[in-house]
């Protein structure tokens, strides 16, 4: 693998280390993102129900 900025070869061990570090971070972030998405969907459904109830009051 090449580092274009410095134009020299990066050892395969270092590349594997970066890849494993990246995948570990992604594995830790994905459950966090899914829980945030679940919370936002729950809030959105509550807002939608409130919106439906408020439109019924005005009619």
C-alpha positions as a Python dict, from the first residue, in 0.01 Angstrom:
ca = {
    (1, 'X'): (0, 0, 0),
    (2, 'X'): (125, 350, -79),
    (3, 'X'): (102, 670, 116),
    (4, 'X'): (53, 919, -166),
    (5, 'X'): (144, 1224, 45),
    (6, 'X'): (491, 1094, 135),
    (7, 'X'): (528, 860, -166),
    (8, 'X'): (656, 562, 33),
    (9, 'X'): (530, 213, 106),
    (10, 'X'): (330, 148, 423),
    (11, 'X'): (406, -190, 581),
    (12, 'X'): (125, -444, 564),
    (13, 'X'): (124, -481, 945),
    (14, 'X'): (57, -110, 987),
    (15, 'X'): (-219, -126, 725),
    (16, 'X'): (-379, -421, 906),
    (17, 'X'): (-358, -229, 1235),
    (18, 'X'): (-536, 73, 1084),
    (19, 'X'): (-803, -153, 934),
    (20, 'X'): (-867, -336, 1262),
    (21, 'X'): (-880, -7, 1453),
    (22, 'X'): (-1129, 132, 1200),
    (23, 'X'): (-1352, -177, 1210),
    (24, 'X'): (-1352, -177, 1591),
    (25, 'X'): (-1461, 186, 1595),
    (26, 'X'): (-1734, 116, 1341),
    (27, 'X'): (-1853, -185, 1540),
    (28, 'X'): (-1881, 37, 1848),
    (29, 'X'): (-2056, 321, 1663),
    (30, 'X'): (-2320, 116, 1478),
    (31, 'X'): (-2523, 9, 1787),
    (32, 'X'): (-2512, 368, 1910),
    (33, 'X'): (-2647, 493, 1577),
    (34, 'X'): (-2920, 230, 1571),
    (35, 'X'): (-3037, 326, 1921),
    (36, 'X'): (-3043, 695, 1823),
    (37, 'X'): (-3241, 607, 1511),
    (38, 'X'): (-3486, 403, 1718),
    (39, 'X'): (-3534, 695, 1959),
    (40, 'X'): (-3594, 939, 1673),
    (41, 'X'): (-3849, 706, 1514),
    (42, 'X'): (-4027, 679, 1850),
    (43, 'X'): (-4032, 1059, 1889),
    (44, 'X'): (-4152, 1102, 1530),
    (45, 'X'): (-4440, 861, 1585),
    (46, 'X'): (-4540, 1052, 1900),
    (47, 'X'): (-4529, 1384, 1715),
    (48, 'X'): (-4739, 1237, 1434),
    (49, 'X'): (-5002, 1117, 1684),
    (50, 'X'): (-5011, 1462, 1846),
    (51, 'X'): (-5046, 1619, 1501),
    (52, 'X'): (-5341, 1392, 1419),
    (53, 'X'): (-5508, 1474, 1751),
    (54, 'X'): (-5459, 1847, 1702),
    (55, 'X'): (-5611, 1838, 1353),
    (56, 'X'): (-5916, 1657, 1490),
    (57, 'X'): (-5968, 1938, 1743),
    (58, 'X'): (-5967, 2208, 1475),
    (59, 'X'): (-6229, 2035, 1260),
}
